[in-house]
PDB file of C-alpha atoms in Angstrom:
ATOM      1  CA  UNK A  22     114.503 -78.411  44.052  1.00 43.00           C
ATOM      2  CA  UNK A  23     111.080 -78.877  45.719  1.00 46.00           C
ATOM      3  CA  UNK A  24     110.135 -80.151  49.168  1.00 58.00           C
ATOM      4  CA  UNK A  25     107.035 -81.499  50.839  1.00 72.00           C
ATOM      5  CA  UNK A  26     107.440 -79.243  53.881  1.00 82.00           C
ATOM      6  CA  UNK A  27     106.372 -75.610  53.304  1.00 90.00           C
ATOM      7  CA  UNK A  28     108.799 -72.891  54.317  1.00 92.00           C
ATOM      8  CA  UNK A  29     106.522 -71.562  57.061  1.00 94.00           C
ATOM      9  CA  UNK A  30     106.536 -74.988  58.754  1.00 91.00           C
ATOM     10  CA  UNK A  31     110.311 -75.216  58.497  1.00 90.00           C
ATOM     11  CA  UNK A  32     110.699 -71.751  60.002  1.00 94.00           C
ATOM     12  CA  UNK A  33     108.340 -72.698  62.839  1.00 93.00           C
ATOM     13  CA  UNK A  34     110.281 -75.915  63.484  1.00 87.00           C
ATOM     14  CA  UNK A  35     113.602 -74.064  63.803  1.00 90.00           C
ATOM     15  CA  UNK A  36     112.093 -71.482  66.148  1.00 92.00           C
ATOM     16  CA  UNK A  37     110.460 -74.161  68.319  1.00 86.00           C
ATOM     17  CA  UNK A  38     113.566 -76.318  68.732  1.00 85.00           C
ATOM     18  CA  UNK A  39     116.350 -73.765  69.128  1.00 89.00           C
ATOM     19  CA  UNK A  40     117.143 -70.560  70.989  1.00 90.00           C
ATOM     20  CA  UNK A  41     119.037 -67.531  69.737  1.00 95.00           C
ATOM     21  CA  UNK A  42     122.524 -67.599  71.270  1.00 95.00           C
ATOM     22  CA  UNK A  43     125.862 -65.894  70.725  1.00 97.00           C
ATOM     23  CA  UNK A  44     128.386 -67.997  68.808  1.00 97.00           C
ATOM     24  CA  UNK A  45     131.217 -68.934  71.225  1.00 95.00           C
ATOM     25  CA  UNK A  46     134.139 -68.055  68.925  1.00 97.00           C
ATOM     26  CA  UNK A  47     132.288 -65.264  67.122  1.00 98.00           C
ATOM     27  CA  UNK A  48     130.327 -63.648  69.973  1.00 98.00           C
ATOM     28  CA  UNK A  49     129.370 -60.599  67.930  1.00 98.00           C
ATOM     29  CA  UNK A  50     127.081 -62.909  65.921  1.00 98.00           C
ATOM     30  CA  UNK A  51     124.147 -65.000  67.158  1.00 98.00           C
ATOM     31  CA  UNK A  52     122.375 -67.980  65.629  1.00 97.00           C
ATOM     32  CA  UNK A  53     119.394 -70.154  66.529  1.00 95.00           C
ATOM     33  CA  UNK A  54     121.119 -72.982  68.382  1.00 92.00           C
ATOM     34  CA  UNK A  55     120.089 -76.295  69.915  1.00 85.00           C
ATOM     35  CA  UNK A  56     121.220 -75.891  73.498  1.00 75.00           C
ATOM     36  CA  UNK A  57     120.969 -79.640  74.133  1.00 69.00           C
ATOM     37  CA  UNK A  58     122.122 -81.237  70.909  1.00 64.00           C
ATOM     38  CA  UNK A  59     121.539 -84.934  71.577  1.00 56.00           C
ATOM     39  CA  UNK A  60     117.974 -84.547  72.963  1.00 63.00           C
ATOM     40  CA  UNK A  61     117.037 -82.394  69.969  1.00 63.00           C
ATOM     41  CA  UNK A  62     118.326 -84.927  67.474  1.00 62.00           C
ATOM     42  CA  UNK A  63     116.575 -87.789  69.240  1.00 60.00           C
ATOM     43  CA  UNK A  64     113.297 -85.972  69.828  1.00 58.00           C
ATOM     44  CA  UNK A  65     113.033 -84.658  66.280  1.00 59.00           C
ATOM     45  CA  UNK A  66     114.165 -87.784  64.448  1.00 57.00           C
ATOM     46  CA  UNK A  67     110.615 -88.973  63.800  1.00 58.00           C
ATOM     47  CA  UNK A  68     109.464 -85.527  62.613  1.00 57.00           C
ATOM     48  CA  UNK A  69     112.449 -85.169  60.315  1.00 59.00           C
ATOM     49  CA  UNK A  70     112.333 -88.707  58.960  1.00 58.00           C
ATOM     50  CA  UNK A  71     108.635 -88.503  58.181  1.00 56.00           C
ATOM     51  CA  UNK A  72     109.305 -85.445  56.041  1.00 53.00           C
ATOM     52  CA  UNK A  73     112.419 -86.703  54.295  1.00 51.00           C
ATOM     53  CA  UNK A  74     114.736 -84.279  56.124  1.00 52.00           C
ATOM     54  CA  UNK A  75     118.226 -84.840  57.465  1.00 56.00           C
ATOM     55  CA  UNK A  76     119.925 -84.652  60.854  1.00 64.00           C
ATOM     56  CA  UNK A  77     119.860 -80.971  61.961  1.00 77.00           C
ATOM     57  CA  UNK A  78     123.491 -80.050  61.345  1.00 84.00           C
ATOM     58  CA  UNK A  79     122.261 -76.447  60.954  1.00 90.00           C
ATOM     59  CA  UNK A  80     121.336 -76.288  64.657  1.00 90.00           C
ATOM     60  CA  UNK A  81     124.851 -75.906  66.092  1.00 88.00           C
ATOM     61  CA  UNK A  82     127.904 -73.774  65.252  1.00 92.00           C
ATOM     62  CA  UNK A  83     130.455 -76.360  64.095  1.00 92.00           C
ATOM     63  CA  UNK A  84     134.139 -75.671  64.644  1.00 94.00           C
ATOM     64  CA  UNK A  85     134.966 -75.253  60.958  1.00 96.00           C
ATOM     65  CA  UNK A  86     132.211 -72.718  60.451  1.00 97.00           C
ATOM     66  CA  UNK A  87     133.093 -70.805  63.608  1.00 97.00           C
ATOM     67  CA  UNK A  88     136.740 -70.608  62.608  1.00 98.00           C
ATOM     68  CA  UNK A  89     135.951 -69.520  59.063  1.00 98.00           C
ATOM     69  CA  UNK A  90     133.482 -66.866  60.241  1.00 98.00           C
ATOM     70  CA  UNK A  91     136.107 -65.539  62.663  1.00 98.00           C
ATOM     71  CA  UNK A  92     138.704 -65.397  59.882  1.00 98.00           C
ATOM     72  CA  UNK A  93     136.331 -63.567  57.527  1.00 98.00           C
ATOM     73  CA  UNK A  94     135.511 -60.943  60.144  1.00 98.00           C
ATOM     74  CA  UNK A  95     139.183 -60.508  61.030  1.00 98.00           C
ATOM     75  CA  UNK A  96     140.234 -60.345  57.350  1.00 98.00           C
ATOM     76  CA  UNK A  97     137.406 -58.408  55.681  1.00 98.00           C
ATOM     77  CA  UNK A  98     139.610 -57.620  52.692  1.00 98.00           C
ATOM     78  CA  UNK A  99     139.144 -61.252  51.616  1.00 98.00           C
ATOM     79  CA  UNK A 100     135.487 -60.635  50.774  1.00 98.00           C
ATOM     80  CA  UNK A 101     134.971 -56.870  50.743  1.00 98.00           C
ATOM     81  CA  UNK A 102     133.271 -55.831  47.519  1.00 98.00           C
ATOM     82  CA  UNK A 103     133.249 -59.424  46.271  1.00 98.00           C
ATOM     83  CA  UNK A 104     130.483 -61.866  45.314  1.00 98.00           C
ATOM     84  CA  UNK A 105     130.503 -64.676  47.861  1.00 98.00           C
ATOM     85  CA  UNK A 106     129.007 -68.167  47.960  1.00 98.00           C
ATOM     86  CA  UNK A 107     128.657 -69.868  51.361  1.00 98.00           C
ATOM     87  CA  UNK A 108     128.729 -73.553  50.411  1.00 98.00           C
ATOM     88  CA  UNK A 109     127.214 -76.112  52.795  1.00 96.00           C
ATOM     89  CA  UNK A 110     125.962 -73.142  54.758  1.00 97.00           C
ATOM     90  CA  UNK A 111     124.087 -74.881  57.580  1.00 95.00           C
ATOM     91  CA  UNK A 112     123.057 -72.062  59.908  1.00 96.00           C
ATOM     92  CA  UNK A 113     124.367 -69.365  57.571  1.00 98.00           C
ATOM     93  CA  UNK A 114     126.995 -68.248  60.095  1.00 98.00           C
ATOM     94  CA  UNK A 115     129.715 -67.785  57.464  1.00 98.00           C
ATOM     95  CA  UNK A 116     127.314 -65.956  55.151  1.00 98.00           C
ATOM     96  CA  UNK A 117     126.432 -63.562  57.973  1.00 98.00           C
ATOM     97  CA  UNK A 118     130.135 -62.903  58.577  1.00 98.00           C
ATOM     98  CA  UNK A 119     130.686 -62.248  54.871  1.00 98.00           C
ATOM     99  CA  UNK A 120     127.896 -59.668  54.778  1.00 98.00           C
ATOM    100  CA  UNK A 121     129.252 -57.994  57.909  1.00 98.00           C
ATOM    101  CA  UNK A 122     132.716 -57.922  56.321  1.00 98.00           C
ATOM    102  CA  UNK A 123     131.432 -56.000  53.302  1.00 98.00           C
ATOM    103  CA  UNK A 124     130.816 -58.564  50.559  1.00 98.00           C
ATOM    104  CA  UNK A 125     128.862 -57.056  47.672  1.00 98.00           C
ATOM    105  CA  UNK A 126     126.525 -60.070  47.428  1.00 98.00           C
ATOM    106  CA  UNK A 127     126.255 -63.269  49.449  1.00 98.00           C
ATOM    107  CA  UNK A 128     124.432 -66.477  48.584  1.00 98.00           C
ATOM    108  CA  UNK A 129     124.133 -69.371  51.045  1.00 98.00           C
ATOM    109  CA  UNK A 130     123.385 -72.871  49.735  1.00 98.00           C
ATOM    110  CA  UNK A 131     122.765 -76.178  51.470  1.00 96.00           C
ATOM    111  CA  UNK A 132     121.012 -79.403  50.486  1.00 93.00           C
ATOM    112  CA  UNK A 133     119.002 -79.449  53.751  1.00 90.00           C
ATOM    113  CA  UNK A 134     115.711 -77.512  53.481  1.00 90.00           C
ATOM    114  CA  UNK A 135     115.805 -76.774  57.215  1.00 90.00           C
ATOM    115  CA  UNK A 136     119.168 -75.085  56.714  1.00 94.00           C
ATOM    116  CA  UNK A 137     117.484 -72.666  54.325  1.00 96.00           C
ATOM    117  CA  UNK A 138     114.969 -71.823  57.055  1.00 96.00           C
ATOM    118  CA  UNK A 139     117.729 -71.435  59.661  1.00 96.00           C
ATOM    119  CA  UNK A 140     119.674 -69.124  57.330  1.00 98.00           C
ATOM    120  CA  UNK A 141     116.651 -66.893  56.877  1.00 98.00           C
ATOM    121  CA  UNK A 142     115.998 -66.649  60.609  1.00 98.00           C
ATOM    122  CA  UNK A 143     119.658 -66.086  61.464  1.00 98.00           C
ATOM    123  CA  UNK A 144     120.014 -63.391  58.814  1.00 98.00           C
ATOM    124  CA  UNK A 145     117.041 -61.547  60.279  1.00 98.00           C
ATOM    125  CA  UNK A 146     118.348 -61.958  63.839  1.00 98.00           C
ATOM    126  CA  UNK A 147     121.712 -60.456  62.848  1.00 98.00           C
ATOM    127  CA  UNK A 148     120.145 -57.688  60.756  1.00 98.00           C
ATOM    128  CA  UNK A 149     121.792 -58.700  57.515  1.00 98.00           C
ATOM    129  CA  UNK A 150     120.438 -59.754  54.142  1.00 98.00           C
ATOM    130  CA  UNK A 151     121.605 -62.521  51.833  1.00 98.00           C
ATOM    131  CA  UNK A 152     120.079 -65.089  49.522  1.00 98.00           C
ATOM    132  CA  UNK A 153     119.480 -68.535  51.022  1.00 98.00           C
ATOM    133  CA  UNK A 154     118.612 -71.527  48.872  1.00 96.00           C
ATOM    134  CA  UNK A 155     118.230 -75.270  49.286  1.00 95.00           C
ATOM    135  CA  UNK A 156     120.047 -76.619  46.269  1.00 95.00           C
ATOM    136  CA  UNK A 157     122.947 -78.842  45.233  1.00 96.00           C
ATOM    137  CA  UNK A 158     125.460 -76.748  43.300  1.00 97.00           C
ATOM    138  CA  UNK A 159     128.218 -79.393  43.181  1.00 97.00           C
ATOM    139  CA  UNK A 160     129.248 -79.992  39.607  1.00 96.00           C
ATOM    140  CA  UNK A 161     127.910 -76.695  38.321  1.00 95.00           C
ATOM    141  CA  UNK A 162     129.923 -73.766  37.012  1.00 93.00           C
ATOM    142  CA  UNK A 163     129.810 -70.782  39.338  1.00 94.00           C
ATOM    143  CA  UNK A 164     128.950 -67.724  37.305  1.00 92.00           C
ATOM    144  CA  UNK A 165     129.193 -64.430  39.127  1.00 95.00           C
ATOM    145  CA  UNK A 166     131.094 -65.727  42.171  1.00 98.00           C
ATOM    146  CA  UNK A 167     134.483 -64.394  43.301  1.00 98.00           C
ATOM    147  CA  UNK A 168     134.943 -66.243  46.611  1.00 98.00           C
ATOM    148  CA  UNK A 169     133.553 -69.573  47.795  1.00 98.00           C
ATOM    149  CA  UNK A 170     133.577 -70.179  51.551  1.00 98.00           C
ATOM    150  CA  UNK A 171     133.059 -73.703  52.904  1.00 98.00           C
ATOM    151  CA  UNK A 172     132.804 -74.266  56.645  1.00 93.00           C
ATOM    152  CA  UNK A 173     132.861 -77.764  58.074  1.00 91.00           C
ATOM    153  CA  UNK A 174     132.283 -79.977  54.993  1.00 95.00           C
ATOM    154  CA  UNK A 175     135.079 -82.588  55.003  1.00 95.00           C
ATOM    155  CA  UNK A 176     133.711 -85.240  57.390  1.00 89.00           C
ATOM    156  CA  UNK A 177     132.407 -87.911  54.977  1.00 92.00           C
ATOM    157  CA  UNK A 178     134.613 -89.672  52.403  1.00 94.00           C
ATOM    158  CA  UNK A 179     132.201 -89.915  49.472  1.00 95.00           C
ATOM    159  CA  UNK A 180     130.904 -86.369  49.827  1.00 94.00           C
ATOM    160  CA  UNK A 181     134.414 -84.968  50.328  1.00 96.00           C
ATOM    161  CA  UNK A 182     135.727 -86.669  47.204  1.00 96.00           C
ATOM    162  CA  UNK A 183     132.822 -85.216  45.246  1.00 96.00           C
ATOM    163  CA  UNK A 184     133.372 -81.746  46.693  1.00 97.00           C
ATOM    164  CA  UNK A 185     137.138 -81.841  46.148  1.00 96.00           C
ATOM    165  CA  UNK A 186     136.888 -82.799  42.471  1.00 96.00           C
ATOM    166  CA  UNK A 187     134.385 -80.021  41.817  1.00 97.00           C
ATOM    167  CA  UNK A 188     136.217 -77.398  43.865  1.00 97.00           C
ATOM    168  CA  UNK A 189     139.440 -78.133  42.009  1.00 96.00           C
ATOM    169  CA  UNK A 190     137.624 -77.020  38.849  1.00 96.00           C
ATOM    170  CA  UNK A 191     136.165 -74.035  40.687  1.00 97.00           C
ATOM    171  CA  UNK A 192     139.654 -72.907  41.713  1.00 97.00           C
ATOM    172  CA  UNK A 193     140.889 -73.413  38.160  1.00 96.00           C
ATOM    173  CA  UNK A 194     138.105 -71.118  36.931  1.00 96.00           C
ATOM    174  CA  UNK A 195     139.502 -68.272  39.038  1.00 96.00           C
ATOM    175  CA  UNK A 196     137.260 -68.444  42.111  1.00 98.00           C
ATOM    176  CA  UNK A 197     139.045 -68.234  45.455  1.00 98.00           C
ATOM    177  CA  UNK A 198     138.035 -71.142  47.726  1.00 98.00           C
ATOM    178  CA  UNK A 199     138.605 -70.931  51.487  1.00 98.00           C
ATOM    179  CA  UNK A 200     137.510 -73.601  53.953  1.00 98.00           C
ATOM    180  CA  UNK A 201     137.521 -74.200  57.688  1.00 97.00           C
ATOM    181  CA  UNK A 202     138.907 -77.568  58.789  1.00 96.00           C
ATOM    182  CA  UNK A 203     138.891 -78.825  62.395  1.00 94.00           C
ATOM    183  CA  UNK A 204     141.114 -81.790  61.480  1.00 92.00           C
ATOM    184  CA  UNK A 205     138.472 -83.710  59.529  1.00 92.00           C
ATOM    185  CA  UNK A 206     139.720 -86.836  57.803  1.00 91.00           C
ATOM    186  CA  UNK A 207     139.014 -85.985  54.188  1.00 95.00           C
ATOM    187  CA  UNK A 208     140.227 -82.431  53.677  1.00 95.00           C
ATOM    188  CA  UNK A 209     142.055 -81.989  50.331  1.00 94.00           C
ATOM    189  CA  UNK A 210     145.867 -82.072  50.271  1.00 93.00           C
ATOM    190  CA  UNK A 211     146.402 -79.156  47.906  1.00 94.00           C
ATOM    191  CA  UNK A 212     145.842 -76.370  50.420  1.00 97.00           C
ATOM    192  CA  UNK A 213     147.617 -73.346  51.822  1.00 97.00           C
ATOM    193  CA  UNK A 214     147.117 -72.609  55.519  1.00 98.00           C
ATOM    194  CA  UNK A 215     145.964 -69.056  56.237  1.00 98.00           C
ATOM    195  CA  UNK A 216     145.333 -69.265  59.991  1.00 98.00           C
ATOM    196  CA  UNK A 217     144.606 -71.636  62.853  1.00 97.00           C
ATOM    197  CA  UNK A 218     142.449 -71.253  65.928  1.00 98.00           C
ATOM    198  CA  UNK A 219     141.416 -73.215  69.010  1.00 97.00           C
ATOM    199  CA  UNK A 220     137.643 -73.136  68.620  1.00 97.00           C
ATOM    200  CA  UNK A 221     135.209 -73.920  71.475  1.00 93.00           C
ATOM    201  CA  UNK A 222     133.007 -76.928  70.725  1.00 88.00           C
ATOM    202  CA  UNK A 223     130.182 -78.750  72.538  1.00 78.00           C
ATOM    203  CA  UNK A 224     131.439 -81.911  74.245  1.00 76.00           C
ATOM    204  CA  UNK A 225     128.507 -83.946  72.906  1.00 72.00           C
ATOM    205  CA  UNK A 226     129.574 -83.134  69.345  1.00 74.00           C
ATOM    206  CA  UNK A 227     133.357 -83.331  69.402  1.00 75.00           C
ATOM    207  CA  UNK A 228     134.181 -85.087  72.729  1.00 76.00           C
ATOM    208  CA  UNK A 229     136.516 -82.177  73.488  1.00 83.00           C
ATOM    209  CA  UNK A 230     136.049 -78.601  74.712  1.00 87.00           C
ATOM    210  CA  UNK A 231     137.989 -77.165  71.764  1.00 92.00           C
ATOM    211  CA  UNK A 232     139.067 -78.188  68.263  1.00 92.00           C
ATOM    212  CA  UNK A 233     142.162 -76.868  66.544  1.00 96.00           C
ATOM    213  CA  UNK A 234     140.738 -75.452  63.332  1.00 97.00           C
ATOM    214  CA  UNK A 235     142.781 -74.477  60.299  1.00 97.00           C
ATOM    215  CA  UNK A 236     141.646 -71.946  57.710  1.00 98.00           C
ATOM    216  CA  UNK A 237     142.777 -73.279  54.360  1.00 98.00           C
ATOM    217  CA  UNK A 238     142.817 -71.921  50.838  1.00 98.00           C
ATOM    218  CA  UNK A 239     142.398 -74.587  48.179  1.00 97.00           C
ATOM    219  CA  UNK A 240     145.053 -74.401  45.515  1.00 95.00           C
ATOM    220  CA  UNK A 241     144.907 -75.543  41.919  1.00 84.00           C
ATOM    221  CA  UNK A 242     146.310 -79.025  41.364  1.00 70.00           C
ATOM    222  CA  UNK A 243     146.422 -81.415  38.438  1.00 56.00           C
ATOM    223  CA  UNK A 244     145.375 -84.418  40.526  1.00 50.00           C
ATOM    224  CA  UNK A 245     142.890 -83.774  43.347  1.00 43.00           C
ATOM    225  CA  UNK A 246     143.120 -86.100  46.339  1.00 46.00           C
ATOM    226  CA  UNK A 247     141.991 -86.265  49.920  1.00 46.00           C
ATOM    227  CA  UNK A 248     143.811 -87.455  52.986  1.00 46.00           C
ATOM    228  CA  UNK A 249     143.051 -89.373  56.148  1.00 44.00           C
ATOM    229  CA  UNK A 250     146.500 -88.837  57.561  1.00 38.00           C
ATOM    230  CA  UNK A 251     145.489 -87.174  60.826  1.00 38.00           C
TER     231      UNK A 251
END
């Protein structure tokens, strides 16, 4: 996948519009964060739109990602010595946690080219190393992956249906899939709950100071479906 914005410009944009800050629910890790989310999104809309880039979801630690990163650090045996893919990585928070927990290799992927830049900067800031790529892996077979981690990815119906169908096949292939879900509408039904946390969230994002976030393992099922029951 190619982009019109060179990596050095994307790196400069992330640095200029965020500040390195500890993650509220995972304070041992820090990421480049937009301290005033709404002004950033409004002020950068023209810059992003002119370059074909998306809303900067990578600029804040979403509840699902925070919860999943916390779970990985608290349960390092889930990834220790394993090959990990951080899917829909955003800032790379979950990838950083996986490296810290002892994963043998970690790859972070996101379709937003600014997320790739944020991952690179956040990896450096946390003194870890992992591969970051801007690519769409949905629908592909995952060779050389033992565990797929997906933070906060279940908030849009069409995308969630696409993810769920693919991840059902991924689970069937023997890859463990674990996701963080702060009660999004379109999380798959065929899941096993591993943990739940009350995760701090910015009011301007979630209209609440915390979100109850479940850590879920996707299970193999013959008919994949999503739910809007909550």
